[in-house]
XYZ file of N, CA and C in Angstrom:
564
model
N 18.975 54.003 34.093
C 19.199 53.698 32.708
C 20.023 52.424 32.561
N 21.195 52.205 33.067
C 21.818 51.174 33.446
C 20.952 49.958 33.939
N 20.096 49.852 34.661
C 19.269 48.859 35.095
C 18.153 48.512 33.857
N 17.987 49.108 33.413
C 17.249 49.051 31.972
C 17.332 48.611 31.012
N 19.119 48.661 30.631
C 19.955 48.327 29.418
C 20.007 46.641 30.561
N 20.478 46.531 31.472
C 20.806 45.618 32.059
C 19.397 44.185 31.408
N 17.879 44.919 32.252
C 16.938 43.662 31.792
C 16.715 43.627 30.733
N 17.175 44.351 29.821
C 16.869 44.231 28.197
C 17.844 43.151 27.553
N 19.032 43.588 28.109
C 19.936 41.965 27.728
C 19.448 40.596 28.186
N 19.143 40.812 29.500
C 18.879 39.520 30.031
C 17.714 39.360 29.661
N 16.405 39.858 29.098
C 15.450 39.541 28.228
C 15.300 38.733 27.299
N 16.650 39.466 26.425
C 17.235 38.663 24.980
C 17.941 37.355 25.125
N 18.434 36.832 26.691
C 19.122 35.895 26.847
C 18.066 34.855 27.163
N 17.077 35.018 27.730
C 16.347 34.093 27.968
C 14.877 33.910 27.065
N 15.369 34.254 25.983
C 14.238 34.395 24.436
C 15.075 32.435 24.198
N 14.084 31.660 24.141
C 14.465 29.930 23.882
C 14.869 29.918 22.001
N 15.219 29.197 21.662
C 15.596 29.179 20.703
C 14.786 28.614 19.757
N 14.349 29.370 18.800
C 13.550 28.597 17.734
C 13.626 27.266 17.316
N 12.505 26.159 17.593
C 12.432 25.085 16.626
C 12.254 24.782 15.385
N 13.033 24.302 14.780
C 12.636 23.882 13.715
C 11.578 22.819 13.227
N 10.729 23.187 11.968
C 9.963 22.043 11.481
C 10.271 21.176 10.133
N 10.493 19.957 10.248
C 10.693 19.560 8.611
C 9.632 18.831 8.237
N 9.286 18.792 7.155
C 8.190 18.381 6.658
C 8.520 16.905 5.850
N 7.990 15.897 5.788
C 8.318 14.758 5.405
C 7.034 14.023 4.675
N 6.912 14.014 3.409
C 5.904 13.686 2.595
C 5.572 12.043 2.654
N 4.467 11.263 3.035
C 4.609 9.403 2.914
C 3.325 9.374 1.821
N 4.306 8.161 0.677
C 3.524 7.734 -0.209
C 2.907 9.002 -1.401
N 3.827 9.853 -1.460
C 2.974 10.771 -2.268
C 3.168 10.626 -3.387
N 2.598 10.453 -4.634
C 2.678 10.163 -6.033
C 2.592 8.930 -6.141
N 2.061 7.754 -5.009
C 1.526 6.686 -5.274
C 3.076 5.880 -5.033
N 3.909 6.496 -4.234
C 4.935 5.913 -4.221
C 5.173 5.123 -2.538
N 5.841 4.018 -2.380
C 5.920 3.647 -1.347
C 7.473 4.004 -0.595
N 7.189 4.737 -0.618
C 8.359 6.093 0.084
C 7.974 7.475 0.902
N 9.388 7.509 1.804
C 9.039 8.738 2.765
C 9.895 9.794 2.006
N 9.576 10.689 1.874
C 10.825 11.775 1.209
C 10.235 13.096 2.201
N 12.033 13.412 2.491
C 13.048 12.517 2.028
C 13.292 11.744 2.880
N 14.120 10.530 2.731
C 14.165 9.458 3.273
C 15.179 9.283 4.763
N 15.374 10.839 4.748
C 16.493 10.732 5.896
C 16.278 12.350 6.323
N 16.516 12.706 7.789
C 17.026 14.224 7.536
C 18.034 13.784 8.773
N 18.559 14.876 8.518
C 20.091 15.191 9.336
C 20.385 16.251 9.965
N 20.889 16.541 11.221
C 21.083 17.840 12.126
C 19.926 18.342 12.330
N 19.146 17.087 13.044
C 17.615 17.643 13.948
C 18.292 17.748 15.131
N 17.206 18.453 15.953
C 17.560 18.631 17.101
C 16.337 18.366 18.111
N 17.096 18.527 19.522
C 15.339 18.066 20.528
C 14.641 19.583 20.757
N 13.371 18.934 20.548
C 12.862 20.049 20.389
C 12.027 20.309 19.264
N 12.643 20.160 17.964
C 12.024 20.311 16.459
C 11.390 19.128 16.259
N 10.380 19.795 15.420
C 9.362 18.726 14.683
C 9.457 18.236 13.465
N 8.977 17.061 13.500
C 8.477 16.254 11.973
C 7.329 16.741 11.553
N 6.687 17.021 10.781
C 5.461 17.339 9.951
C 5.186 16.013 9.182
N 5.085 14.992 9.040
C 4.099 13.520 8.236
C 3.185 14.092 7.431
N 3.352 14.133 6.283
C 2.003 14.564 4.996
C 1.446 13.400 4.560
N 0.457 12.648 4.859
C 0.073 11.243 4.070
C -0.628 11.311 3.105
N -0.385 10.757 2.241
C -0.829 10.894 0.408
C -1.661 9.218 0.412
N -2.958 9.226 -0.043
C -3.386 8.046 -0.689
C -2.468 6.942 -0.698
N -3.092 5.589 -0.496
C -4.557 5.305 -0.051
C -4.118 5.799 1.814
N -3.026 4.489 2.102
C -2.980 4.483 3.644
C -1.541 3.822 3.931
N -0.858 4.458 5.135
C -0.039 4.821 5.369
C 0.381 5.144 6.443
N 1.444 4.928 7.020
C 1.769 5.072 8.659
C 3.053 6.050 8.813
N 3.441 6.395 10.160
C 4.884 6.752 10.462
C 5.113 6.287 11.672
N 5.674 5.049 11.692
C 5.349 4.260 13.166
C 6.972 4.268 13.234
N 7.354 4.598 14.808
C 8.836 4.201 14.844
C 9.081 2.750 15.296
N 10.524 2.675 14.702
C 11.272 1.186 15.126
C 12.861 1.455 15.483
N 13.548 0.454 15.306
C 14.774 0.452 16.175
C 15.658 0.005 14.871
N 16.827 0.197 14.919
C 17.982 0.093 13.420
C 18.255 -1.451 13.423
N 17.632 -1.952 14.541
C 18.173 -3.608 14.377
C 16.569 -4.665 13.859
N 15.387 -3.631 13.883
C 14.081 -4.311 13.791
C 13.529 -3.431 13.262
N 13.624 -3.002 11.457
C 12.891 -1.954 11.069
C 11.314 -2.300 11.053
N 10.967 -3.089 11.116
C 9.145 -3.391 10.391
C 8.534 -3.730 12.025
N 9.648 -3.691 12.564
C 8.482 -3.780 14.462
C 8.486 -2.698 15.024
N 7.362 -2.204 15.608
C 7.000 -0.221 16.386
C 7.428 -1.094 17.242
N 8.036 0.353 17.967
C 9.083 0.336 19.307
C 7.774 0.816 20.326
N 7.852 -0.241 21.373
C 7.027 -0.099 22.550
C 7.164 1.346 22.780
N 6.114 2.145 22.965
C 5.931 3.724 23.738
C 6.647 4.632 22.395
N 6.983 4.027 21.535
C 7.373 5.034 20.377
C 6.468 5.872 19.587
N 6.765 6.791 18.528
C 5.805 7.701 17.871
C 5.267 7.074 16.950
N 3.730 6.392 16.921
C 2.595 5.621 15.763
C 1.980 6.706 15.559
N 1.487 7.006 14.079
C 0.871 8.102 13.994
C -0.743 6.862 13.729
N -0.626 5.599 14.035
C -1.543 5.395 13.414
C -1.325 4.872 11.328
N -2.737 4.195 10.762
C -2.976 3.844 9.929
C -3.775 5.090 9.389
N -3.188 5.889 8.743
C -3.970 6.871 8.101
C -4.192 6.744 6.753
N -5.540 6.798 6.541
C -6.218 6.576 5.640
C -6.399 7.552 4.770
N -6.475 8.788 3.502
C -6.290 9.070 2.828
C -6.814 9.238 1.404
N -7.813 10.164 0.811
C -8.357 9.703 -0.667
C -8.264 11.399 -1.381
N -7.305 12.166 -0.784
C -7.127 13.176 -0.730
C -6.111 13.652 -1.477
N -5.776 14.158 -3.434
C -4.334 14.056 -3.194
C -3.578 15.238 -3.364
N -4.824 16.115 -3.114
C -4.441 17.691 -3.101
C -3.930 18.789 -1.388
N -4.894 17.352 -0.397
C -4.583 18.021 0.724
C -4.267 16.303 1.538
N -2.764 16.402 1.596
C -2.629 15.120 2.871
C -3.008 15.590 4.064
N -3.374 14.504 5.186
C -3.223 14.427 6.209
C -1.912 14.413 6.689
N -2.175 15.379 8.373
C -0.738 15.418 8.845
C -0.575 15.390 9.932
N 0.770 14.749 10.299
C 0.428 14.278 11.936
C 2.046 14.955 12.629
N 2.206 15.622 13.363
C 3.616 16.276 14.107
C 4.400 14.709 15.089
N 5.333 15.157 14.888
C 6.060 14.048 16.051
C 7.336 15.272 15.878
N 7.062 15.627 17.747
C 8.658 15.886 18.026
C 9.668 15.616 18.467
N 10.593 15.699 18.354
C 12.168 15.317 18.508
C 12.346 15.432 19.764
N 12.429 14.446 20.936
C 12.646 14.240 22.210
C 14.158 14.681 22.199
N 14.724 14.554 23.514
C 15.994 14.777 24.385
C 17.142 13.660 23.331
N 17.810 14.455 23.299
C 18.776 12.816 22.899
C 19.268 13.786 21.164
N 20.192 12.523 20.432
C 20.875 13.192 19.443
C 20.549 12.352 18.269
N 19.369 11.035 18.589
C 19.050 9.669 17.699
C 20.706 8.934 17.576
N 20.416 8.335 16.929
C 19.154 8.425 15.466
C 17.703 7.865 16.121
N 17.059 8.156 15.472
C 15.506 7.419 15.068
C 15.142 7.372 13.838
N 14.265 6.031 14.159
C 14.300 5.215 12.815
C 12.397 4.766 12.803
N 11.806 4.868 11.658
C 10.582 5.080 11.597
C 10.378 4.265 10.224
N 8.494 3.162 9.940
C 8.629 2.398 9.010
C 6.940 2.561 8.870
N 6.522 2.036 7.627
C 5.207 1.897 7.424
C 4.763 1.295 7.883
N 3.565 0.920 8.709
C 2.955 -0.309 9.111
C 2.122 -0.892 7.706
N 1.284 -0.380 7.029
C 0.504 -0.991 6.304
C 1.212 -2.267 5.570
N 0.739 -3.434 5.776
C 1.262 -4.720 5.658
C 1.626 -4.150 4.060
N 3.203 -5.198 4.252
C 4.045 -4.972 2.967
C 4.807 -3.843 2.897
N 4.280 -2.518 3.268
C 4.906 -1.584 2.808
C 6.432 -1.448 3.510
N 7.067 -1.676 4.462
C 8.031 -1.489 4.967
C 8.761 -2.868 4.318
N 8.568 -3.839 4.419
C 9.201 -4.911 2.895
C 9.632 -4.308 2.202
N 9.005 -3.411 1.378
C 9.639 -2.630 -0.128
C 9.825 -1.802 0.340
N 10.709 -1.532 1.541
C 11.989 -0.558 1.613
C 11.060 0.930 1.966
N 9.690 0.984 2.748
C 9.330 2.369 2.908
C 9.723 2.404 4.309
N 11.051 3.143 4.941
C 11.070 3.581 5.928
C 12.283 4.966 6.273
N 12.153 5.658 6.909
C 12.448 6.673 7.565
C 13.149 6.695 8.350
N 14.744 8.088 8.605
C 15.621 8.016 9.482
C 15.989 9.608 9.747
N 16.098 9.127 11.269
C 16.741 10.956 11.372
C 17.714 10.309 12.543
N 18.819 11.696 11.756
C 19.884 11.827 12.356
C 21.029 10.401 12.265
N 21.105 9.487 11.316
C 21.302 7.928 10.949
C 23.064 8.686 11.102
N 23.670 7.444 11.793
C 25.296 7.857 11.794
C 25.846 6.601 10.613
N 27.343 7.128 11.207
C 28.030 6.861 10.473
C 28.281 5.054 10.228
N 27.635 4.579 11.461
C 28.115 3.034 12.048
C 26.285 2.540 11.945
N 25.161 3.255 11.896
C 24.199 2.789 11.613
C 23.320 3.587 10.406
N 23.698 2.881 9.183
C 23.034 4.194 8.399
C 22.023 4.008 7.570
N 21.240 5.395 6.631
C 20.041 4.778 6.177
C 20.043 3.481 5.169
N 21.152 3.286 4.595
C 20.812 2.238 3.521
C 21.193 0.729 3.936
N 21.637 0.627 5.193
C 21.438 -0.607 6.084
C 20.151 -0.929 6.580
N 19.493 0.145 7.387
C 18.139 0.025 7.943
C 17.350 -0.334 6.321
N 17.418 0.256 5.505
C 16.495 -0.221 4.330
C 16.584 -1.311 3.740
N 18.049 -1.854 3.511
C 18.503 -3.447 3.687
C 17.872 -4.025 4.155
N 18.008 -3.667 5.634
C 17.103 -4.989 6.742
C 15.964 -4.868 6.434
N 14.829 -3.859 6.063
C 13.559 -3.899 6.286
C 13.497 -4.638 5.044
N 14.046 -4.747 3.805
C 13.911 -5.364 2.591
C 14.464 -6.823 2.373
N 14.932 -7.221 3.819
C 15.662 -8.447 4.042
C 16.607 -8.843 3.152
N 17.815 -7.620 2.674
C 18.911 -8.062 2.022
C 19.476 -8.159 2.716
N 20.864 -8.699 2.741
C 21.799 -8.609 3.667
C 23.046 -7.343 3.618
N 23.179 -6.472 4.452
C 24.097 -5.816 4.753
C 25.348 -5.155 4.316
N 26.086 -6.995 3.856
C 27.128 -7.304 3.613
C 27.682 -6.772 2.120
N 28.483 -6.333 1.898
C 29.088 -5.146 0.567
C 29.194 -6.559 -0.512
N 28.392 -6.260 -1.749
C 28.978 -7.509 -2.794
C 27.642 -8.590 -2.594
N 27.020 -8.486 -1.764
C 25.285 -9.427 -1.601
C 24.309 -8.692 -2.007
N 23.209 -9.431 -2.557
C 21.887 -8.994 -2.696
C 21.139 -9.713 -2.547
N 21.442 -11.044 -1.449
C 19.885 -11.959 -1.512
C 18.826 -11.513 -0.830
N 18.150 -12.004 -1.138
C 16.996 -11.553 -0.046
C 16.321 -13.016 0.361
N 15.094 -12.510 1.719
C 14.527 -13.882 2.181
C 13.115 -12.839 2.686
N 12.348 -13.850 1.873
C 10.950 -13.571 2.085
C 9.850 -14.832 1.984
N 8.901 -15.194 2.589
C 7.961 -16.041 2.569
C 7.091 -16.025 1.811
N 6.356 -16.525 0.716
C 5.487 -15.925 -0.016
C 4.371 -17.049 -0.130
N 2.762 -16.793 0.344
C 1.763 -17.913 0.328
C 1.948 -18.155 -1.358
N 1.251 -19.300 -1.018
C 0.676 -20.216 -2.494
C 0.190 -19.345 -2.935
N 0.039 -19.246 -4.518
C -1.631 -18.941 -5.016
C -2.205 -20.008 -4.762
N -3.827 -19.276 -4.695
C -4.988 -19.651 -4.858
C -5.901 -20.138 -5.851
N -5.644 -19.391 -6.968
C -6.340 -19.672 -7.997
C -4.926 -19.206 -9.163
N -5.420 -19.433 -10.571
C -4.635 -19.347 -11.589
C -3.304 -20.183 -11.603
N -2.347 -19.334 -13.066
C -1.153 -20.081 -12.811
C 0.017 -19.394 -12.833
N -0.070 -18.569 -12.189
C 1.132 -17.445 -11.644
C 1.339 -17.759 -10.490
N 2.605 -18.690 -10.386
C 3.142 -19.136 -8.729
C 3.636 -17.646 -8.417
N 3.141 -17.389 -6.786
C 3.800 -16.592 -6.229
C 4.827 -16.012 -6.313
N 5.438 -14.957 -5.977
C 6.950 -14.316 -6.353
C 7.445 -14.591 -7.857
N 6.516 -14.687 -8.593
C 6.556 -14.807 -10.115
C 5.856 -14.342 -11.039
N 5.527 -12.895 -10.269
C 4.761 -11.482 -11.248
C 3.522 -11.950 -10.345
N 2.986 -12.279 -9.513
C 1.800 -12.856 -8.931
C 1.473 -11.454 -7.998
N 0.438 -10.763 -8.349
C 0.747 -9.223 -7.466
C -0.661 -9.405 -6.225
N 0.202 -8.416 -5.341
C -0.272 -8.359 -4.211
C -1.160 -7.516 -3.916
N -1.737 -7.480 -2.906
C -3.630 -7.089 -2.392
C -4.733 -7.479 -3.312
N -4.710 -8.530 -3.490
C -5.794 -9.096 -3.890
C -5.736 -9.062 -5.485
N -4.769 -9.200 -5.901
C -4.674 -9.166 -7.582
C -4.395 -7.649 -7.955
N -4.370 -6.611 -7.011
C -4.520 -5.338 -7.303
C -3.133 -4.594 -7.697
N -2.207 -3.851 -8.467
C -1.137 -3.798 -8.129
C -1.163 -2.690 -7.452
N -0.044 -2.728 -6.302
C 0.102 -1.330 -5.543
C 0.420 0.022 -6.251
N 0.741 0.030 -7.335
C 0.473 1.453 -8.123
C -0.557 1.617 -8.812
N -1.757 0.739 -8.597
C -2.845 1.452 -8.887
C -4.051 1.572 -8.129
N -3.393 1.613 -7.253
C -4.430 1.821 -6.155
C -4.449 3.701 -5.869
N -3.562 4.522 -6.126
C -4.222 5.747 -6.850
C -5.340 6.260 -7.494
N -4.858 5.507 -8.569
C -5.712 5.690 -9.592
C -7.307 4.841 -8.768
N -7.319 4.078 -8.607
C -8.480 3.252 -8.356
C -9.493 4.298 -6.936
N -8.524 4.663 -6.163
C -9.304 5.900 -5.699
C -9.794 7.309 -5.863
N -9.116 7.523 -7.146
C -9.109 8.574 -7.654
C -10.805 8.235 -8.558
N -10.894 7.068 -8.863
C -12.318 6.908 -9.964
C -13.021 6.552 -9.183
N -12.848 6.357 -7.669
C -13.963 6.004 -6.755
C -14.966 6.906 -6.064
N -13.459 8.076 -6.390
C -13.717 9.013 -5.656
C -14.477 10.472 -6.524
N -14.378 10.120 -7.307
C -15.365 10.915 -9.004
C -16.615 9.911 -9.180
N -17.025 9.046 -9.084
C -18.254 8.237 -9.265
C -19.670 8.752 -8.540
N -20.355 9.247 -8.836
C -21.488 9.730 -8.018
C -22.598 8.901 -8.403
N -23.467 8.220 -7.419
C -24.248 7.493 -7.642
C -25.773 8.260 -7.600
């Protein structure tokens, strides 16, 4: 009986400890955002869940000093594409050895510019609203807000660039929802 009670403890001792999953929504409501934009007290072991919402959208990791460049051998889920806005696509990335932070950004050109990127576990000396700084090329520094960005000529018309002149092709990025949403109801 004693030997019994004995492997029943040591049963219970070597039961591993549940992982956790958090779920992390990109671009949903046509927004160029991860929500939420940070989580905190992950551990190795637990997973990310990536939900991608229309049109397209990444969860590519980077480093707190180079948000908009994927880190050689890091977690790319890829350019996922999206016309879905009842069921996202979803891609797992789990939480390796270590305590992070890790730091994760959109690839789809532009989107990590306007500040779409992702942090787990962000401390006290590297935190999320620095990494979103840099990817938005403000500066850092408490009391600044410049920014530095390159912007081509126009082409046609007379809306100089960075002067309401909108991007993907004249299209604005909040309606590109909608624009798949009537593409995607059109039956020929």
């Amino acid at each position: 009986m004693y030997s019994t009670f004995l492997i029943a403890i040591v049963s219970l001792l070597a039961v591993p400890a549940h992982s956790a999953n958090f779920m992390v929504t990109v671009g949903q409501n046509g927004k160029f955002a991860f929500n939420p934009q940070t989580l905190t007290d992950v551990n190795a072991g637990d997973s990310v869940e990536f939900m991608f919402y229309p049109p397209v959208h990444s969860a590519t990791q980077s480093s707190f000093s180079n948000p908009c460049v994927a880190t050689s051998g890091g977690f790319d889920s890829g350019l996922i594409s999206s016309s879905d806005f009842n069921n996202p696509i979803t891609k797992n990335w789990t939480v390796p050895d270590g305590n992070g932070p890790w730091w994760f950004f959109c690839k789809q050109p532009g989107h990590c510019g306007m500040g779409m990127v992702f942090a787990v576990n962000p401390t006290d000396n590297e935190t999320f609203t620095t990494f979103q700084n840099t990817a938005q090329g403000k500066s850092s520094s408490p009391g600044t807000s410049s920014t530095s960005s390159t912007s081509p000529s126009p082409t046609g018309g007379d809306t100089p660039a960075g002067n309401g002149a909108l991007p993907f092709g004249g299209v604005s990025p909040l309606a590109w929802p909608l624009l798949l949403y009537i593409l995607a109801t059109i039956t020929l």
